[in-house]
PDB file of C-alpha atoms in Angstrom:
ATOM      1  CA  UNK A   1      54.503 -97.677 -42.034  1.00  0.00           C
ATOM      2  CA  UNK A   2      54.236 -96.453 -38.455  1.00  0.00           C
ATOM      3  CA  UNK A   3      56.910 -96.929 -35.827  1.00  0.00           C
ATOM      4  CA  UNK A   4      57.031 -96.460 -32.079  1.00  0.00           C
ATOM      5  CA  UNK A   5      58.697 -93.778 -29.961  1.00  0.00           C
ATOM      6  CA  UNK A   6      58.289 -94.921 -26.401  1.00  0.00           C
ATOM      7  CA  UNK A   7      54.632 -95.828 -26.033  1.00  0.00           C
ATOM      8  CA  UNK A   8      53.544 -93.685 -29.013  1.00  0.00           C
ATOM      9  CA  UNK A   9      52.848 -94.936 -32.523  1.00  0.00           C
ATOM     10  CA  UNK A  10      53.970 -92.364 -35.083  1.00  0.00           C
ATOM     11  CA  UNK A  11      53.997 -92.054 -38.856  1.00  0.00           C
ATOM     12  CA  UNK A  12      57.223 -91.844 -40.865  1.00  0.00           C
ATOM     13  CA  UNK A  13      56.740 -88.079 -41.241  1.00  0.00           C
ATOM     14  CA  UNK A  14      56.295 -87.632 -37.474  1.00  0.00           C
ATOM     15  CA  UNK A  15      59.259 -89.906 -36.821  1.00  0.00           C
ATOM     16  CA  UNK A  16      61.489 -87.652 -38.926  1.00  0.00           C
ATOM     17  CA  UNK A  17      60.618 -84.812 -36.553  1.00  0.00           C
ATOM     18  CA  UNK A  18      61.786 -86.696 -33.470  1.00  0.00           C
ATOM     19  CA  UNK A  19      65.260 -85.865 -32.154  1.00  0.00           C
ATOM     20  CA  UNK A  20      65.118 -88.995 -30.023  1.00  0.00           C
ATOM     21  CA  UNK A  21      64.580 -91.047 -33.182  1.00  0.00           C
ATOM     22  CA  UNK A  22      67.506 -89.482 -35.048  1.00  0.00           C
ATOM     23  CA  UNK A  23      65.888 -86.315 -36.386  1.00  0.00           C
ATOM     24  CA  UNK A  24      67.650 -82.977 -36.186  1.00  0.00           C
ATOM     25  CA  UNK A  25      66.738 -79.611 -34.730  1.00  0.00           C
ATOM     26  CA  UNK A  26      66.972 -76.331 -36.564  1.00  0.00           C
ATOM     27  CA  UNK A  27      67.263 -73.152 -34.505  1.00  0.00           C
ATOM     28  CA  UNK A  28      67.822 -72.737 -30.800  1.00  0.00           C
ATOM     29  CA  UNK A  29      67.165 -75.643 -28.467  1.00  0.00           C
ATOM     30  CA  UNK A  30      67.485 -75.112 -24.714  1.00  0.00           C
ATOM     31  CA  UNK A  31      67.467 -78.280 -22.664  1.00  0.00           C
ATOM     32  CA  UNK A  32      68.969 -76.734 -19.524  1.00  0.00           C
ATOM     33  CA  UNK A  33      67.214 -77.319 -16.232  1.00  0.00           C
ATOM     34  CA  UNK A  34      67.398 -74.563 -13.641  1.00  0.00           C
ATOM     35  CA  UNK A  35      69.385 -75.655 -10.602  1.00  0.00           C
ATOM     36  CA  UNK A  36      69.114 -73.684  -7.386  1.00  0.00           C
ATOM     37  CA  UNK A  37      72.167 -73.923  -5.154  1.00  0.00           C
ATOM     38  CA  UNK A  38      72.377 -73.411  -1.405  1.00  0.00           C
ATOM     39  CA  UNK A  39      73.090 -69.996   0.102  1.00  0.00           C
ATOM     40  CA  UNK A  40      76.742 -69.466   0.965  1.00  0.00           C
ATOM     41  CA  UNK A  41      78.272 -68.755   4.347  1.00  0.00           C
ATOM     42  CA  UNK A  42      80.595 -65.795   4.752  1.00  0.00           C
ATOM     43  CA  UNK A  43      84.019 -66.615   3.320  1.00  0.00           C
ATOM     44  CA  UNK A  44      82.845 -69.381   0.960  1.00  0.00           C
ATOM     45  CA  UNK A  45      84.594 -69.900  -2.378  1.00  0.00           C
ATOM     46  CA  UNK A  46      82.453 -71.138  -5.252  1.00  0.00           C
ATOM     47  CA  UNK A  47      83.508 -74.208  -7.204  1.00  0.00           C
ATOM     48  CA  UNK A  48      83.545 -74.897 -10.928  1.00  0.00           C
ATOM     49  CA  UNK A  49      80.931 -77.611 -10.295  1.00  0.00           C
ATOM     50  CA  UNK A  50      78.514 -74.912  -9.045  1.00  0.00           C
ATOM     51  CA  UNK A  51      78.608 -73.113 -12.412  1.00  0.00           C
ATOM     52  CA  UNK A  52      75.178 -72.621 -13.963  1.00  0.00           C
ATOM     53  CA  UNK A  53      73.371 -72.537 -10.643  1.00  0.00           C
ATOM     54  CA  UNK A  54      71.205 -69.802  -9.187  1.00  0.00           C
ATOM     55  CA  UNK A  55      72.038 -68.964  -5.580  1.00  0.00           C
ATOM     56  CA  UNK A  56      69.463 -67.359  -3.309  1.00  0.00           C
ATOM     57  CA  UNK A  57      71.794 -65.600  -0.904  1.00  0.00           C
ATOM     58  CA  UNK A  58      70.570 -64.491   2.517  1.00  0.00           C
ATOM     59  CA  UNK A  59      73.595 -64.159   4.817  1.00  0.00           C
ATOM     60  CA  UNK A  60      73.869 -60.483   5.750  1.00  0.00           C
ATOM     61  CA  UNK A  61      77.359 -59.083   5.237  1.00  0.00           C
ATOM     62  CA  UNK A  62      78.695 -62.287   3.677  1.00  0.00           C
ATOM     63  CA  UNK A  63      81.444 -62.259   1.072  1.00  0.00           C
ATOM     64  CA  UNK A  64      81.690 -65.142  -1.392  1.00  0.00           C
ATOM     65  CA  UNK A  65      84.666 -65.567  -3.703  1.00  0.00           C
ATOM     66  CA  UNK A  66      84.468 -66.605  -7.329  1.00  0.00           C
ATOM     67  CA  UNK A  67      86.946 -69.181  -8.631  1.00  0.00           C
ATOM     68  CA  UNK A  68      89.614 -68.058 -11.114  1.00  0.00           C
ATOM     69  CA  UNK A  69      87.840 -67.149 -14.341  1.00  0.00           C
ATOM     70  CA  UNK A  70      87.208 -69.879 -16.897  1.00  0.00           C
ATOM     71  CA  UNK A  71      85.465 -69.192 -20.182  1.00  0.00           C
ATOM     72  CA  UNK A  72      81.775 -70.045 -19.994  1.00  0.00           C
ATOM     73  CA  UNK A  73      81.356 -70.448 -16.236  1.00  0.00           C
ATOM     74  CA  UNK A  74      78.217 -68.659 -14.999  1.00  0.00           C
ATOM     75  CA  UNK A  75      76.858 -67.852 -11.565  1.00  0.00           C
ATOM     76  CA  UNK A  76      73.609 -66.088 -10.716  1.00  0.00           C
ATOM     77  CA  UNK A  77      73.044 -64.510  -7.305  1.00  0.00           C
ATOM     78  CA  UNK A  78      69.607 -63.420  -6.057  1.00  0.00           C
ATOM     79  CA  UNK A  79      69.191 -61.627  -2.734  1.00  0.00           C
ATOM     80  CA  UNK A  80      66.663 -63.531  -0.630  1.00  0.00           C
ATOM     81  CA  UNK A  81      67.625 -62.042   2.725  1.00  0.00           C
ATOM     82  CA  UNK A  82      66.258 -59.015   4.536  1.00  0.00           C
ATOM     83  CA  UNK A  83      65.875 -55.834   2.492  1.00  0.00           C
ATOM     84  CA  UNK A  84      68.492 -53.241   3.426  1.00  0.00           C
ATOM     85  CA  UNK A  85      71.169 -55.849   4.155  1.00  0.00           C
ATOM     86  CA  UNK A  86      74.417 -56.350   2.252  1.00  0.00           C
ATOM     87  CA  UNK A  87      76.271 -59.070   0.358  1.00  0.00           C
ATOM     88  CA  UNK A  88      79.620 -59.101  -1.509  1.00  0.00           C
ATOM     89  CA  UNK A  89      80.883 -61.048  -4.517  1.00  0.00           C
ATOM     90  CA  UNK A  90      84.676 -61.105  -4.672  1.00  0.00           C
ATOM     91  CA  UNK A  91      86.640 -62.101  -7.767  1.00  0.00           C
ATOM     92  CA  UNK A  92      89.856 -64.072  -7.598  1.00  0.00           C
ATOM     93  CA  UNK A  93      92.750 -61.674  -6.800  1.00  0.00           C
ATOM     94  CA  UNK A  94      93.902 -61.559 -10.442  1.00  0.00           C
ATOM     95  CA  UNK A  95      90.386 -61.182 -11.915  1.00  0.00           C
ATOM     96  CA  UNK A  96      87.981 -58.277 -12.263  1.00  0.00           C
ATOM     97  CA  UNK A  97      84.211 -57.868 -12.483  1.00  0.00           C
ATOM     98  CA  UNK A  98      83.342 -55.916 -15.623  1.00  0.00           C
ATOM     99  CA  UNK A  99      80.193 -54.316 -16.947  1.00  0.00           C
ATOM    100  CA  UNK A 100      77.264 -52.444 -15.479  1.00  0.00           C
ATOM    101  CA  UNK A 101      74.007 -52.885 -13.550  1.00  0.00           C
ATOM    102  CA  UNK A 102      70.812 -50.873 -13.480  1.00  0.00           C
ATOM    103  CA  UNK A 103      70.348 -49.340 -10.022  1.00  0.00           C
ATOM    104  CA  UNK A 104      66.783 -50.124  -8.944  1.00  0.00           C
ATOM    105  CA  UNK A 105      66.814 -47.356  -6.310  1.00  0.00           C
ATOM    106  CA  UNK A 106      67.938 -44.501  -8.564  1.00  0.00           C
ATOM    107  CA  UNK A 107      65.828 -44.329 -11.696  1.00  0.00           C
ATOM    108  CA  UNK A 108      67.897 -44.154 -14.880  1.00  0.00           C
ATOM    109  CA  UNK A 109      71.180 -44.712 -13.002  1.00  0.00           C
ATOM    110  CA  UNK A 110      73.694 -47.260 -14.220  1.00  0.00           C
ATOM    111  CA  UNK A 111      76.378 -48.522 -11.839  1.00  0.00           C
ATOM    112  CA  UNK A 112      79.477 -49.653 -13.701  1.00  0.00           C
ATOM    113  CA  UNK A 113      82.798 -51.230 -12.832  1.00  0.00           C
ATOM    114  CA  UNK A 114      85.905 -49.075 -12.541  1.00  0.00           C
ATOM    115  CA  UNK A 115      87.522 -47.640 -15.661  1.00  0.00           C
ATOM    116  CA  UNK A 116      84.207 -47.102 -17.471  1.00  0.00           C
ATOM    117  CA  UNK A 117      83.017 -50.656 -16.895  1.00  0.00           C
ATOM    118  CA  UNK A 118      86.331 -52.362 -17.710  1.00  0.00           C
ATOM    119  CA  UNK A 119      86.717 -53.318 -14.037  1.00  0.00           C
ATOM    120  CA  UNK A 120      89.673 -53.424 -11.671  1.00  0.00           C
ATOM    121  CA  UNK A 121      91.405 -56.583 -10.426  1.00  0.00           C
ATOM    122  CA  UNK A 122      90.338 -57.870  -7.007  1.00  0.00           C
ATOM    123  CA  UNK A 123      87.477 -55.386  -6.439  1.00  0.00           C
ATOM    124  CA  UNK A 124      84.185 -56.728  -5.073  1.00  0.00           C
ATOM    125  CA  UNK A 125      80.697 -56.275  -6.473  1.00  0.00           C
ATOM    126  CA  UNK A 126      78.626 -55.218  -3.459  1.00  0.00           C
ATOM    127  CA  UNK A 127      74.907 -55.414  -2.808  1.00  0.00           C
ATOM    128  CA  UNK A 128      74.601 -52.314  -0.653  1.00  0.00           C
ATOM    129  CA  UNK A 129      72.281 -51.176   2.136  1.00  0.00           C
ATOM    130  CA  UNK A 130      69.635 -50.081  -0.384  1.00  0.00           C
ATOM    131  CA  UNK A 131      69.070 -53.740  -1.282  1.00  0.00           C
ATOM    132  CA  UNK A 132      65.684 -55.272  -1.893  1.00  0.00           C
ATOM    133  CA  UNK A 133      64.577 -58.883  -1.988  1.00  0.00           C
ATOM    134  CA  UNK A 134      65.072 -60.111  -5.553  1.00  0.00           C
ATOM    135  CA  UNK A 135      68.063 -57.916  -6.416  1.00  0.00           C
ATOM    136  CA  UNK A 136      70.168 -60.078  -8.707  1.00  0.00           C
ATOM    137  CA  UNK A 137      73.223 -60.419 -10.927  1.00  0.00           C
ATOM    138  CA  UNK A 138      74.524 -63.026 -13.371  1.00  0.00           C
ATOM    139  CA  UNK A 139      78.263 -63.244 -14.019  1.00  0.00           C
ATOM    140  CA  UNK A 140      79.958 -64.950 -16.972  1.00  0.00           C
ATOM    141  CA  UNK A 141      83.627 -65.967 -16.921  1.00  0.00           C
ATOM    142  CA  UNK A 142      85.588 -64.764 -19.950  1.00  0.00           C
ATOM    143  CA  UNK A 143      88.570 -67.034 -19.260  1.00  0.00           C
ATOM    144  CA  UNK A 144      90.997 -64.120 -19.411  1.00  0.00           C
ATOM    145  CA  UNK A 145      90.360 -60.853 -17.547  1.00  0.00           C
ATOM    146  CA  UNK A 146      87.638 -62.037 -15.175  1.00  0.00           C
ATOM    147  CA  UNK A 147      83.856 -61.860 -14.989  1.00  0.00           C
ATOM    148  CA  UNK A 148      81.356 -60.003 -17.164  1.00  0.00           C
ATOM    149  CA  UNK A 149      77.956 -58.915 -15.859  1.00  0.00           C
ATOM    150  CA  UNK A 150      75.421 -60.272 -18.341  1.00  0.00           C
ATOM    151  CA  UNK A 151      72.306 -59.346 -16.363  1.00  0.00           C
ATOM    152  CA  UNK A 152      71.617 -57.509 -13.157  1.00  0.00           C
ATOM    153  CA  UNK A 153      69.366 -55.124 -11.313  1.00  0.00           C
ATOM    154  CA  UNK A 154      69.342 -53.884  -7.757  1.00  0.00           C
ATOM    155  CA  UNK A 155      71.187 -51.676  -5.335  1.00  0.00           C
ATOM    156  CA  UNK A 156      74.723 -52.722  -6.298  1.00  0.00           C
ATOM    157  CA  UNK A 157      78.022 -50.887  -6.045  1.00  0.00           C
ATOM    158  CA  UNK A 158      81.635 -51.621  -6.901  1.00  0.00           C
ATOM    159  CA  UNK A 159      84.328 -51.644  -4.239  1.00  0.00           C
ATOM    160  CA  UNK A 160      86.420 -48.503  -4.582  1.00  0.00           C
TER     161      UNK A 160
END
C-alpha cells in the first residue's frame, strides 16, 4: 500500500528509503549549508557562533583574532580584496597555528608553521604582499594546542 511523503505518493519500498519517513542513511551524508560571513574590520575577534562560516576578507592590513581553540571549530578565510595587499590571522595568545600551505607564487614551495609545522604560540598567519584574489585558508580548532591548517593556498607566511 502506498503512503505519502509531503505531496508525493510512494510505495512501501520507496518509503523505506526516505530518511524523513524513518529510513536510515548508510555512508556519508552532508547536510551543511555554506554560510558566508561579513568581512572583519581590523582588530576584530571572531566568535564561536561564527564557526563554520566562510569569510571573504578585504580590509588591507587588517588583523583578526581567533577565539581560544575549541575542538571542531572551523573558520575559512578567502582574500577578496586587492591583489598585493595583506591580511593577518592571529591566534589567541596561548594558541598556535600549525601545519602548512602551498605557496601559489613559488611553484613547489610549502610554507609551514614554526618548528617544522608544529607552530609557535601567539604567532600570526599572514597573507603577504604577494597575495592574489582567492587566496584562502581553512583552520580547525584542536581544542588543545591551537589551530590546524586543513586547507590553504596563496601567498601566506608565518610571523617570525
